[in-house]
């Protein structure tokens, strides 16, 4: 599995034009290994999600979707790089397409249109993690993913 990990790090490093350490830290965060290795207690580890082994084909698909899918980040290489390095759990997730649909679906009226959503994302890539709106459905302790919390932080 080390070979698979090393291939993924090398690929991500080349795609992000970053050094291997930066790509590896990003990948470790995205796949859950960062938290897993930092947790010193075997008892606590049983409550953590199982870390995933990166899959090169999946990484290629994700980066292709980010560049050429509805976000069209090929036209914005700096945002592409910043988004992945800053929010690897969101942008390197195999469910990034589902997150985009959910973020768009739950977005406030000013971002419901895909073009408006993308314009905001180009300024603040963190909005892709906003997949809940407690003003519509009531609080579900999803503050880290909530549009209401995002709006409050943005003021």
JSON list of N, CA and C in Angstrom, two decimals, residues 32-91:
[
{"chain": "A", "resi": 32, "resn": "UNK", "atom": "N", "xyz": [-8.04, 11.03, 6.07]},
{"chain": "A", "resi": 32, "resn": "UNK", "atom": "CA", "xyz": [-8.24, 10.70, 7.47]},
{"chain": "A", "resi": 32, "resn": "UNK", "atom": "C", "xyz": [-7.02, 10.20, 8.20]},
{"chain": "A", "resi": 33, "resn": "UNK", "atom": "N", "xyz": [-5.90, 10.07, 7.51]},
{"chain": "A", "resi": 33, "resn": "UNK", "atom": "CA", "xyz": [-4.69, 9.57, 8.17]},
{"chain": "A", "resi": 33, "resn": "UNK", "atom": "C", "xyz": [-4.08, 10.58, 9.12]},
{"chain": "A", "resi": 34, "resn": "UNK", "atom": "N", "xyz": [-4.27, 11.86, 8.85]},
{"chain": "A", "resi": 34, "resn": "UNK", "atom": "CA", "xyz": [-3.70, 12.89, 9.72]},
{"chain": "A", "resi": 34, "resn": "UNK", "atom": "C", "xyz": [-4.26, 12.75, 11.14]},
{"chain": "A", "resi": 35, "resn": "UNK", "atom": "N", "xyz": [-5.57, 12.70, 11.25]},
{"chain": "A", "resi": 35, "resn": "UNK", "atom": "CA", "xyz": [-6.19, 12.56, 12.57]},
{"chain": "A", "resi": 35, "resn": "UNK", "atom": "C", "xyz": [-5.88, 11.23, 13.21]},
{"chain": "A", "resi": 36, "resn": "UNK", "atom": "N", "xyz": [-5.84, 10.19, 12.40]},
{"chain": "A", "resi": 36, "resn": "UNK", "atom": "CA", "xyz": [-5.56, 8.84, 12.89]},
{"chain": "A", "resi": 36, "resn": "UNK", "atom": "C", "xyz": [-4.17, 8.76, 13.52]},
{"chain": "A", "resi": 37, "resn": "UNK", "atom": "N", "xyz": [-3.19, 9.34, 12.85]},
{"chain": "A", "resi": 37, "resn": "UNK", "atom": "CA", "xyz": [-1.82, 9.25, 13.38]},
{"chain": "A", "resi": 37, "resn": "UNK", "atom": "C", "xyz": [-1.61, 10.18, 14.57]},
{"chain": "A", "resi": 38, "resn": "UNK", "atom": "N", "xyz": [-2.38, 11.25, 14.65]},
{"chain": "A", "resi": 38, "resn": "UNK", "atom": "CA", "xyz": [-2.23, 12.18, 15.77]},
{"chain": "A", "resi": 38, "resn": "UNK", "atom": "C", "xyz": [-2.93, 11.68, 17.03]},
{"chain": "A", "resi": 39, "resn": "UNK", "atom": "N", "xyz": [-3.83, 10.75, 16.86]},
{"chain": "A", "resi": 39, "resn": "UNK", "atom": "CA", "xyz": [-4.56, 10.20, 18.01]},
{"chain": "A", "resi": 39, "resn": "UNK", "atom": "C", "xyz": [-3.70, 9.14, 18.68]},
{"chain": "A", "resi": 40, "resn": "UNK", "atom": "N", "xyz": [-3.31, 9.40, 19.90]},
{"chain": "A", "resi": 40, "resn": "UNK", "atom": "CA", "xyz": [-2.39, 8.48, 20.58]},
{"chain": "A", "resi": 40, "resn": "UNK", "atom": "C", "xyz": [-3.12, 7.36, 21.32]},
{"chain": "A", "resi": 41, "resn": "UNK", "atom": "N", "xyz": [-4.41, 7.46, 21.43]},
{"chain": "A", "resi": 41, "resn": "UNK", "atom": "CA", "xyz": [-5.16, 6.48, 22.20]},
{"chain": "A", "resi": 41, "resn": "UNK", "atom": "C", "xyz": [-5.89, 5.48, 21.30]},
{"chain": "A", "resi": 42, "resn": "UNK", "atom": "N", "xyz": [-5.58, 4.20, 21.44]},
{"chain": "A", "resi": 42, "resn": "UNK", "atom": "CA", "xyz": [-6.31, 3.18, 20.67]},
{"chain": "A", "resi": 42, "resn": "UNK", "atom": "C", "xyz": [-7.81, 3.19, 21.00]},
{"chain": "A", "resi": 43, "resn": "UNK", "atom": "N", "xyz": [-8.14, 3.59, 22.21]},
{"chain": "A", "resi": 43, "resn": "UNK", "atom": "CA", "xyz": [-9.55, 3.65, 22.59]},
{"chain": "A", "resi": 43, "resn": "UNK", "atom": "C", "xyz": [-10.26, 4.74, 21.80]},
{"chain": "A", "resi": 44, "resn": "UNK", "atom": "N", "xyz": [-9.63, 5.89, 21.65]},
{"chain": "A", "resi": 44, "resn": "UNK", "atom": "CA", "xyz": [-10.24, 6.98, 20.88]},
{"chain": "A", "resi": 44, "resn": "UNK", "atom": "C", "xyz": [-10.31, 6.65, 19.39]},
{"chain": "A", "resi": 45, "resn": "UNK", "atom": "N", "xyz": [-9.33, 5.91, 18.90]},
{"chain": "A", "resi": 45, "resn": "UNK", "atom": "CA", "xyz": [-9.32, 5.57, 17.48]},
{"chain": "A", "resi": 45, "resn": "UNK", "atom": "C", "xyz": [-10.56, 4.77, 17.07]},
{"chain": "A", "resi": 46, "resn": "UNK", "atom": "N", "xyz": [-11.10, 3.99, 17.99]},
{"chain": "A", "resi": 46, "resn": "UNK", "atom": "CA", "xyz": [-12.27, 3.19, 17.61]},
{"chain": "A", "resi": 46, "resn": "UNK", "atom": "C", "xyz": [-13.49, 4.07, 17.36]},
{"chain": "A", "resi": 47, "resn": "UNK", "atom": "N", "xyz": [-13.46, 5.32, 17.81]},
{"chain": "A", "resi": 47, "resn": "UNK", "atom": "CA", "xyz": [-14.56, 6.26, 17.56]},
{"chain": "A", "resi": 47, "resn": "UNK", "atom": "C", "xyz": [-14.32, 7.13, 16.34]},
{"chain": "A", "resi": 48, "resn": "UNK", "atom": "N", "xyz": [-13.16, 7.00, 15.76]},
{"chain": "A", "resi": 48, "resn": "UNK", "atom": "CA", "xyz": [-12.82, 7.80, 14.58]},
{"chain": "A", "resi": 48, "resn": "UNK", "atom": "C", "xyz": [-13.19, 7.04, 13.32]},
{"chain": "A", "resi": 49, "resn": "UNK", "atom": "N", "xyz": [-13.52, 7.77, 12.25]},
{"chain": "A", "resi": 49, "resn": "UNK", "atom": "CA", "xyz": [-13.74, 7.08, 10.98]},
{"chain": "A", "resi": 49, "resn": "UNK", "atom": "C", "xyz": [-12.45, 6.38, 10.54]},
{"chain": "A", "resi": 50, "resn": "UNK", "atom": "N", "xyz": [-12.59, 5.25, 9.93]},
{"chain": "A", "resi": 50, "resn": "UNK", "atom": "CA", "xyz": [-11.44, 4.50, 9.43]},
{"chain": "A", "resi": 50, "resn": "UNK", "atom": "C", "xyz": [-10.77, 5.31, 8.31]},
{"chain": "A", "resi": 51, "resn": "UNK", "atom": "N", "xyz": [-9.46, 5.54, 8.40]},
{"chain": "A", "resi": 51, "resn": "UNK", "atom": "CA", "xyz": [-8.79, 6.27, 7.32]},
{"chain": "A", "resi": 51, "resn": "UNK", "atom": "C", "xyz": [-8.83, 5.46, 6.02]},
{"chain": "A", "resi": 52, "resn": "UNK", "atom": "N", "xyz": [-8.79, 6.18, 4.92]},
{"chain": "A", "resi": 52, "resn": "UNK", "atom": "CA", "xyz": [-8.88, 5.55, 3.60]},
{"chain": "A", "resi": 52, "resn": "UNK", "atom": "C", "xyz": [-7.51, 5.55, 2.93]},
{"chain": "A", "resi": 53, "resn": "UNK", "atom": "N", "xyz": [-7.31, 4.59, 2.08]},
{"chain": "A", "resi": 53, "resn": "UNK", "atom": "CA", "xyz": [-6.11, 4.57, 1.25]},
{"chain": "A", "resi": 53, "resn": "UNK", "atom": "C", "xyz": [-6.46, 5.32, -0.04]},
{"chain": "A", "resi": 54, "resn": "UNK", "atom": "N", "xyz": [-5.64, 6.29, -0.44]},
{"chain": "A", "resi": 54, "resn": "UNK", "atom": "CA", "xyz": [-5.96, 7.01, -1.67]},
{"chain": "A", "resi": 54, "resn": "UNK", "atom": "C", "xyz": [-5.90, 6.09, -2.88]},
{"chain": "A", "resi": 55, "resn": "UNK", "atom": "N", "xyz": [-6.74, 6.38, -3.83]},
{"chain": "A", "resi": 55, "resn": "UNK", "atom": "CA", "xyz": [-6.79, 5.62, -5.07]},
{"chain": "A", "resi": 55, "resn": "UNK", "atom": "C", "xyz": [-6.46, 6.59, -6.20]},
{"chain": "A", "resi": 56, "resn": "UNK", "atom": "N", "xyz": [-5.42, 6.28, -6.95]},
{"chain": "A", "resi": 56, "resn": "UNK", "atom": "CA", "xyz": [-4.94, 7.19, -7.99]},
{"chain": "A", "resi": 56, "resn": "UNK", "atom": "C", "xyz": [-6.02, 7.48, -9.03]},
{"chain": "A", "resi": 57, "resn": "UNK", "atom": "N", "xyz": [-6.75, 6.47, -9.46]},
{"chain": "A", "resi": 57, "resn": "UNK", "atom": "CA", "xyz": [-7.80, 6.67, -10.47]},
{"chain": "A", "resi": 57, "resn": "UNK", "atom": "C", "xyz": [-8.89, 7.59, -9.92]},
{"chain": "A", "resi": 58, "resn": "UNK", "atom": "N", "xyz": [-9.24, 7.42, -8.65]},
{"chain": "A", "resi": 58, "resn": "UNK", "atom": "CA", "xyz": [-10.25, 8.28, -8.04]},
{"chain": "A", "resi": 58, "resn": "UNK", "atom": "C", "xyz": [-9.75, 9.71, -7.94]},
{"chain": "A", "resi": 59, "resn": "UNK", "atom": "N", "xyz": [-8.48, 9.88, -7.54]},
{"chain": "A", "resi": 59, "resn": "UNK", "atom": "CA", "xyz": [-7.89, 11.22, -7.48]},
{"chain": "A", "resi": 59, "resn": "UNK", "atom": "C", "xyz": [-7.92, 11.89, -8.86]},
{"chain": "A", "resi": 60, "resn": "UNK", "atom": "N", "xyz": [-7.58, 11.14, -9.88]},
{"chain": "A", "resi": 60, "resn": "UNK", "atom": "CA", "xyz": [-7.60, 11.68, -11.24]},
{"chain": "A", "resi": 60, "resn": "UNK", "atom": "C", "xyz": [-9.01, 12.13, -11.61]},
{"chain": "A", "resi": 61, "resn": "UNK", "atom": "N", "xyz": [-10.01, 11.30, -11.27]},
{"chain": "A", "resi": 61, "resn": "UNK", "atom": "CA", "xyz": [-11.41, 11.64, -11.57]},
{"chain": "A", "resi": 61, "resn": "UNK", "atom": "C", "xyz": [-11.85, 12.90, -10.82]},
{"chain": "A", "resi": 62, "resn": "UNK", "atom": "N", "xyz": [-11.48, 12.98, -9.55]},
{"chain": "A", "resi": 62, "resn": "UNK", "atom": "CA", "xyz": [-11.85, 14.14, -8.74]},
{"chain": "A", "resi": 62, "resn": "UNK", "atom": "C", "xyz": [-11.25, 15.42, -9.32]},
{"chain": "A", "resi": 63, "resn": "UNK", "atom": "N", "xyz": [-9.96, 15.39, -9.62]},
{"chain": "A", "resi": 63, "resn": "UNK", "atom": "CA", "xyz": [-9.31, 16.60, -10.15]},
{"chain": "A", "resi": 63, "resn": "UNK", "atom": "C", "xyz": [-9.86, 16.97, -11.52]},
{"chain": "A", "resi": 64, "resn": "UNK", "atom": "N", "xyz": [-10.19, 15.97, -12.31]},
{"chain": "A", "resi": 64, "resn": "UNK", "atom": "CA", "xyz": [-10.81, 16.22, -13.60]},
{"chain": "A", "resi": 64, "resn": "UNK", "atom": "C", "xyz": [-12.18, 16.89, -13.42]},
{"chain": "A", "resi": 65, "resn": "UNK", "atom": "N", "xyz": [-12.96, 16.39, -12.48]},
{"chain": "A", "resi": 65, "resn": "UNK", "atom": "CA", "xyz": [-14.28, 16.98, -12.20]},
{"chain": "A", "resi": 65, "resn": "UNK", "atom": "C", "xyz": [-14.13, 18.42, -11.74]},
{"chain": "A", "resi": 66, "resn": "UNK", "atom": "N", "xyz": [-13.15, 18.67, -10.85]},
{"chain": "A", "resi": 66, "resn": "UNK", "atom": "CA", "xyz": [-12.95, 20.03, -10.36]},
{"chain": "A", "resi": 66, "resn": "UNK", "atom": "C", "xyz": [-12.55, 20.98, -11.49]},
{"chain": "A", "resi": 67, "resn": "UNK", "atom": "N", "xyz": [-11.73, 20.50, -12.39]},
{"chain": "A", "resi": 67, "resn": "UNK", "atom": "CA", "xyz": [-11.27, 21.35, -13.49]},
{"chain": "A", "resi": 67, "resn": "UNK", "atom": "C", "xyz": [-12.33, 21.54, -14.56]},
{"chain": "A", "resi": 68, "resn": "UNK", "atom": "N", "xyz": [-12.98, 20.44, -14.95]},
{"chain": "A", "resi": 68, "resn": "UNK", "atom": "CA", "xyz": [-13.83, 20.47, -16.14]},
{"chain": "A", "resi": 68, "resn": "UNK", "atom": "C", "xyz": [-15.31, 20.31, -15.86]},
{"chain": "A", "resi": 69, "resn": "UNK", "atom": "N", "xyz": [-15.67, 20.07, -14.61]},
{"chain": "A", "resi": 69, "resn": "UNK", "atom": "CA", "xyz": [-17.07, 19.94, -14.24]},
{"chain": "A", "resi": 69, "resn": "UNK", "atom": "C", "xyz": [-17.71, 21.31, -14.06]},
{"chain": "A", "resi": 70, "resn": "UNK", "atom": "N", "xyz": [-18.79, 21.35, -13.33]},
{"chain": "A", "resi": 70, "resn": "UNK", "atom": "CA", "xyz": [-19.54, 22.61, -13.18]},
{"chain": "A", "resi": 70, "resn": "UNK", "atom": "C", "xyz": [-18.76, 23.74, -12.51]},
{"chain": "A", "resi": 71, "resn": "UNK", "atom": "N", "xyz": [-17.72, 23.41, -11.76]},
{"chain": "A", "resi": 71, "resn": "UNK", "atom": "CA", "xyz": [-16.94, 24.47, -11.11]},
{"chain": "A", "resi": 71, "resn": "UNK", "atom": "C", "xyz": [-15.96, 25.13, -12.07]},
{"chain": "A", "resi": 72, "resn": "UNK", "atom": "N", "xyz": [-15.60, 24.45, -13.14]},
{"chain": "A", "resi": 72, "resn": "UNK", "atom": "CA", "xyz": [-14.70, 24.98, -14.18]},
{"chain": "A", "resi": 72, "resn": "UNK", "atom": "C", "xyz": [-13.44, 25.61, -13.61]},
{"chain": "A", "resi": 73, "resn": "UNK", "atom": "N", "xyz": [-12.79, 24.91, -12.70]},
{"chain": "A", "resi": 73, "resn": "UNK", "atom": "CA", "xyz": [-11.60, 25.48, -12.06]},
{"chain": "A", "resi": 73, "resn": "UNK", "atom": "C", "xyz": [-10.36, 25.43, -12.94]},
{"chain": "A", "resi": 74, "resn": "UNK", "atom": "N", "xyz": [-10.45, 24.81, -14.11]},
{"chain": "A", "resi": 74, "resn": "UNK", "atom": "CA", "xyz": [-9.32, 24.85, -15.05]},
{"chain": "A", "resi": 74, "resn": "UNK", "atom": "C", "xyz": [-9.00, 26.30, -15.41]},
{"chain": "A", "resi": 75, "resn": "UNK", "atom": "N", "xyz": [-10.04, 27.11, -15.48]},
{"chain": "A", "resi": 75, "resn": "UNK", "atom": "CA", "xyz": [-9.88, 28.52, -15.83]},
{"chain": "A", "resi": 75, "resn": "UNK", "atom": "C", "xyz": [-9.33, 29.35, -14.67]},
{"chain": "A", "resi": 76, "resn": "UNK", "atom": "N", "xyz": [-9.26, 28.74, -13.49]},
{"chain": "A", "resi": 76, "resn": "UNK", "atom": "CA", "xyz": [-8.83, 29.45, -12.28]},
{"chain": "A", "resi": 76, "resn": "UNK", "atom": "C", "xyz": [-7.83, 28.60, -11.50]},
{"chain": "A", "resi": 77, "resn": "UNK", "atom": "N", "xyz": [-6.62, 28.42, -12.05]},
{"chain": "A", "resi": 77, "resn": "UNK", "atom": "CA", "xyz": [-5.66, 27.50, -11.42]},
{"chain": "A", "resi": 77, "resn": "UNK", "atom": "C", "xyz": [-5.26, 27.88, -9.99]},
{"chain": "A", "resi": 78, "resn": "UNK", "atom": "N", "xyz": [-5.25, 29.16, -9.68]},
{"chain": "A", "resi": 78, "resn": "UNK", "atom": "CA", "xyz": [-4.89, 29.55, -8.31]},
{"chain": "A", "resi": 78, "resn": "UNK", "atom": "C", "xyz": [-5.97, 29.13, -7.32]},
{"chain": "A", "resi": 79, "resn": "UNK", "atom": "N", "xyz": [-7.23, 29.28, -7.70]},
{"chain": "A", "resi": 79, "resn": "UNK", "atom": "CA", "xyz": [-8.33, 28.86, -6.83]},
{"chain": "A", "resi": 79, "resn": "UNK", "atom": "C", "xyz": [-8.33, 27.34, -6.71]},
{"chain": "A", "resi": 80, "resn": "UNK", "atom": "N", "xyz": [-8.09, 26.65, -7.81]},
{"chain": "A", "resi": 80, "resn": "UNK", "atom": "CA", "xyz": [-8.01, 25.19, -7.82]},
{"chain": "A", "resi": 80, "resn": "UNK", "atom": "C", "xyz": [-7.00, 24.72, -6.78]},
{"chain": "A", "resi": 81, "resn": "UNK", "atom": "N", "xyz": [-5.82, 25.29, -6.83]},
{"chain": "A", "resi": 81, "resn": "UNK", "atom": "CA", "xyz": [-4.73, 24.90, -5.91]},
{"chain": "A", "resi": 81, "resn": "UNK", "atom": "C", "xyz": [-5.07, 25.28, -4.46]},
{"chain": "A", "resi": 82, "resn": "UNK", "atom": "N", "xyz": [-5.51, 26.52, -4.27]},
{"chain": "A", "resi": 82, "resn": "UNK", "atom": "CA", "xyz": [-5.83, 27.00, -2.92]},
{"chain": "A", "resi": 82, "resn": "UNK", "atom": "C", "xyz": [-6.95, 26.17, -2.29]},
{"chain": "A", "resi": 83, "resn": "UNK", "atom": "N", "xyz": [-7.98, 25.88, -3.07]},
{"chain": "A", "resi": 83, "resn": "UNK", "atom": "CA", "xyz": [-9.13, 25.13, -2.55]},
{"chain": "A", "resi": 83, "resn": "UNK", "atom": "C", "xyz": [-8.70, 23.75, -2.06]},
{"chain": "A", "resi": 84, "resn": "UNK", "atom": "N", "xyz": [-7.90, 23.07, -2.85]},
{"chain": "A", "resi": 84, "resn": "UNK", "atom": "CA", "xyz": [-7.47, 21.72, -2.48]},
{"chain": "A", "resi": 84, "resn": "UNK", "atom": "C", "xyz": [-6.53, 21.74, -1.28]},
{"chain": "A", "resi": 85, "resn": "UNK", "atom": "N", "xyz": [-5.59, 22.66, -1.28]},
{"chain": "A", "resi": 85, "resn": "UNK", "atom": "CA", "xyz": [-4.63, 22.71, -0.17]},
{"chain": "A", "resi": 85, "resn": "UNK", "atom": "C", "xyz": [-5.26, 23.19, 1.14]},
{"chain": "A", "resi": 86, "resn": "UNK", "atom": "N", "xyz": [-6.25, 24.06, 1.04]},
{"chain": "A", "resi": 86, "resn": "UNK", "atom": "CA", "xyz": [-6.87, 24.61, 2.24]},
{"chain": "A", "resi": 86, "resn": "UNK", "atom": "C", "xyz": [-8.01, 23.74, 2.75]},
{"chain": "A", "resi": 87, "resn": "UNK", "atom": "N", "xyz": [-8.75, 23.11, 1.86]},
{"chain": "A", "resi": 87, "resn": "UNK", "atom": "CA", "xyz": [-9.92, 22.30, 2.23]},
{"chain": "A", "resi": 87, "resn": "UNK", "atom": "C", "xyz": [-9.83, 20.91, 1.60]},
{"chain": "A", "resi": 88, "resn": "UNK", "atom": "N", "xyz": [-8.78, 20.15, 1.90]},
{"chain": "A", "resi": 88, "resn": "UNK", "atom": "CA", "xyz": [-8.61, 18.85, 1.23]},
{"chain": "A", "resi": 88, "resn": "UNK", "atom": "C", "xyz": [-9.74, 17.86, 1.51]},
{"chain": "A", "resi": 89, "resn": "UNK", "atom": "N", "xyz": [-10.31, 17.90, 2.70]},
{"chain": "A", "resi": 89, "resn": "UNK", "atom": "CA", "xyz": [-11.41, 16.96, 3.01]},
{"chain": "A", "resi": 89, "resn": "UNK", "atom": "C", "xyz": [-12.62, 17.22, 2.13]},
{"chain": "A", "resi": 90, "resn": "UNK", "atom": "N", "xyz": [-12.82, 18.46, 1.74]},
{"chain": "A", "resi": 90, "resn": "UNK", "atom": "CA", "xyz": [-13.96, 18.82, 0.90]},
{"chain": "A", "resi": 90, "resn": "UNK", "atom": "C", "xyz": [-13.64, 18.58, -0.57]},
{"chain": "A", "resi": 91, "resn": "UNK", "atom": "N", "xyz": [-12.50, 19.08, -1.02]},
{"chain": "A", "resi": 91, "resn": "UNK", "atom": "CA", "xyz": [-12.19, 19.07, -2.44]},
{"chain": "A", "resi": 91, "resn": "UNK", "atom": "C", "xyz": [-11.60, 17.76, -2.95]}
]
